[in-house]
Short mmCIF file of C-alpha atoms in Angstrom, two decimals:
data_model
loop_
_atom_site.label_atom_id
_atom_site.label_comp_id
_atom_site.label_asym_id
_atom_site.label_seq_id
_atom_site.Cartn_x
_atom_site.Cartn_y
_atom_site.Cartn_z
CA GLN Y 1 10.23 14.96 -5.17
CA VAL Y 2 7.99 12.94 -2.88
CA GLN Y 3 9.05 11.15 0.29
CA LEU Y 4 6.91 8.37 1.71
CA VAL Y 5 6.96 7.06 5.26
CA GLU Y 6 4.98 3.98 6.28
CA SER Y 7 3.91 3.13 9.81
CA GLY Y 8 1.45 0.95 11.65
CA GLY Y 9 2.91 -2.49 11.16
CA GLY Y 10 3.33 -4.99 13.98
CA LEU Y 11 2.66 -8.46 15.29
CA VAL Y 12 -0.95 -9.56 15.29
CA GLN Y 13 -2.82 -12.82 15.71
CA ALA Y 14 -4.65 -14.43 12.83
CA GLY Y 15 -8.06 -12.86 12.42
CA GLY Y 16 -6.85 -9.53 13.77
CA SER Y 17 -6.59 -6.12 12.14
CA LEU Y 18 -4.12 -3.32 11.60
CA ARG Y 19 -4.18 0.06 9.94
CA LEU Y 20 -1.10 0.98 7.96
CA SER Y 21 -0.34 4.59 7.14
CA CYS Y 22 1.69 6.15 4.34
CA ALA Y 23 2.55 9.77 5.00
CA ALA Y 24 3.81 11.80 2.07
CA SER Y 25 5.73 15.01 1.71
CA GLY Y 26 5.42 17.27 -1.29
CA ARG Y 27 2.71 19.27 -2.92
CA ALA Y 28 -0.11 18.02 -5.12
CA PHE Y 29 0.03 14.58 -3.57
CA SER Y 30 -3.74 14.34 -3.85
CA SER Y 31 -3.37 13.84 -7.60
CA TYR Y 32 -0.88 10.99 -7.31
CA THR Y 33 -1.63 7.33 -7.78
CA VAL Y 34 -0.69 5.60 -4.55
CA ALA Y 35 -0.35 1.87 -4.06
CA TRP Y 36 0.52 -0.67 -1.45
CA PHE Y 37 2.74 -3.62 -2.26
CA ARG Y 38 4.07 -6.35 -0.02
CA GLN Y 39 7.04 -8.67 -0.03
CA ALA Y 40 7.30 -11.85 1.95
CA PRO Y 41 10.68 -13.53 2.59
CA GLY Y 42 11.94 -15.25 -0.54
CA LYS Y 43 9.10 -13.95 -2.69
CA GLU Y 44 8.63 -11.25 -5.26
CA ARG Y 45 7.12 -7.92 -4.29
CA GLU Y 46 3.43 -8.15 -5.09
CA PHE Y 47 0.63 -5.68 -5.66
CA VAL Y 48 -1.92 -5.29 -2.87
CA ALA Y 49 -4.06 -2.23 -3.59
CA THR Y 50 -4.04 1.13 -5.31
CA THR Y 51 -6.01 4.36 -5.16
CA ARG Y 52 -6.23 6.83 -8.04
CA TRP Y 53 -8.76 9.22 -9.47
CA THR Y 54 -10.62 6.39 -11.20
CA GLY Y 55 -11.14 4.48 -7.97
CA GLU Y 56 -9.63 1.81 -5.75
CA TYR Y 57 -8.37 -1.55 -6.93
CA TYR Y 58 -7.28 -4.67 -5.06
CA SER Y 59 -5.51 -7.93 -5.65
CA ASP Y 60 -7.77 -10.95 -5.51
CA SER Y 61 -5.96 -12.24 -2.44
CA VAL Y 62 -6.96 -9.26 -0.30
CA LYS Y 63 -10.24 -8.14 -1.84
CA GLY Y 64 -12.91 -7.94 0.83
CA ARG Y 65 -10.38 -7.93 3.67
CA PHE Y 66 -8.25 -4.88 2.94
CA THR Y 67 -9.39 -1.31 2.32
CA ILE Y 68 -7.29 1.50 0.88
CA SER Y 69 -8.26 5.09 1.56
CA ARG Y 70 -6.68 8.51 1.55
CA ASP Y 71 -6.94 11.73 3.52
CA ASN Y 72 -5.65 14.42 1.22
CA SER Y 73 -5.79 17.03 3.97
CA LYS Y 74 -3.13 14.99 5.79
CA ASN Y 75 -1.24 13.82 2.69
CA THR Y 76 -1.76 10.28 3.97
CA VAL Y 77 -2.93 7.02 2.45
CA TYR Y 78 -4.16 4.22 4.67
CA LEU Y 79 -4.47 0.48 4.30
CA GLN Y 80 -6.91 -1.10 6.71
CA ILE Y 81 -6.10 -4.78 6.87
CA SER Y 82 -8.57 -7.16 8.51
CA SER Y 83 -9.17 -10.88 8.91
CA LEU Y 84 -5.44 -11.31 8.77
CA LYS Y 85 -3.95 -14.65 7.80
CA PRO Y 86 -0.42 -15.96 8.39
CA GLU Y 87 0.18 -15.70 4.64
CA ASP Y 88 -0.32 -11.93 4.91
CA THR Y 89 3.01 -11.75 6.76
CA ALA Y 90 5.30 -9.46 4.76
CA VAL Y 91 6.93 -6.09 4.60
CA TYR Y 92 4.33 -3.67 3.29
CA TYR Y 93 5.49 -0.83 1.05
CA CYS Y 94 3.79 2.33 -0.07
CA ALA Y 95 4.51 3.58 -3.59
CA ALA Y 96 3.47 6.63 -5.59
CA ARG Y 97 3.46 7.95 -9.11
CA GLN Y 98 2.35 11.33 -10.35
CA GLU Y 99 0.63 9.82 -13.38
CA ILE Y 100 -1.92 7.06 -13.48
CA ALA Y 101 -0.49 3.66 -12.64
CA GLY Y 102 -1.68 0.14 -12.00
CA ARG Y 103 -0.46 -3.11 -10.53
CA ASN Y 104 3.04 -3.15 -11.95
CA ARG Y 105 5.63 -2.17 -9.34
CA TYR Y 106 7.94 -0.82 -12.02
CA ASP Y 107 5.40 1.90 -12.83
CA TYR Y 108 5.99 3.62 -9.49
CA ASP Y 109 8.63 6.29 -8.97
CA TYR Y 110 8.58 6.79 -5.21
CA TRP Y 111 8.79 4.19 -2.46
CA GLY Y 112 8.76 4.15 1.29
CA GLN Y 113 11.05 2.08 3.48
CA GLY Y 114 8.36 -0.45 4.37
CA THR Y 115 6.63 -1.59 7.55
CA GLN Y 116 6.65 -5.17 8.81
CA VAL Y 117 3.40 -7.03 9.36
CA THR Y 118 3.65 -10.40 11.09
CA VAL Y 119 0.60 -12.58 11.58
CA SER Y 120 0.83 -15.44 14.05
CA SER Y 121 -1.36 -18.52 13.77
#
């Protein structure tokens, strides 16, 4: 069993930056596929980025502005979000799966509680 806890969200002006963290419990987390999704009010939860042994992958809407990374010594995955836009406002969720996974949220077995990111214009 893996537990995920996100942190780092907040209120930021357009153009600003934040670093979100996803701290995981459990062994062998370094081998897990870990992803970030986000959900804006009234919208579906959407894929943002994922990190797995084959590399890092991003949605087109965040490519070049967001960076996903992991520190296996701390069992933590980060999402550095920069050049923020009001449309990036959402609850950001961390998700994990022991096997390889992609952009489909239904592939992921473990989820955090989310952290709110609000971007003001």
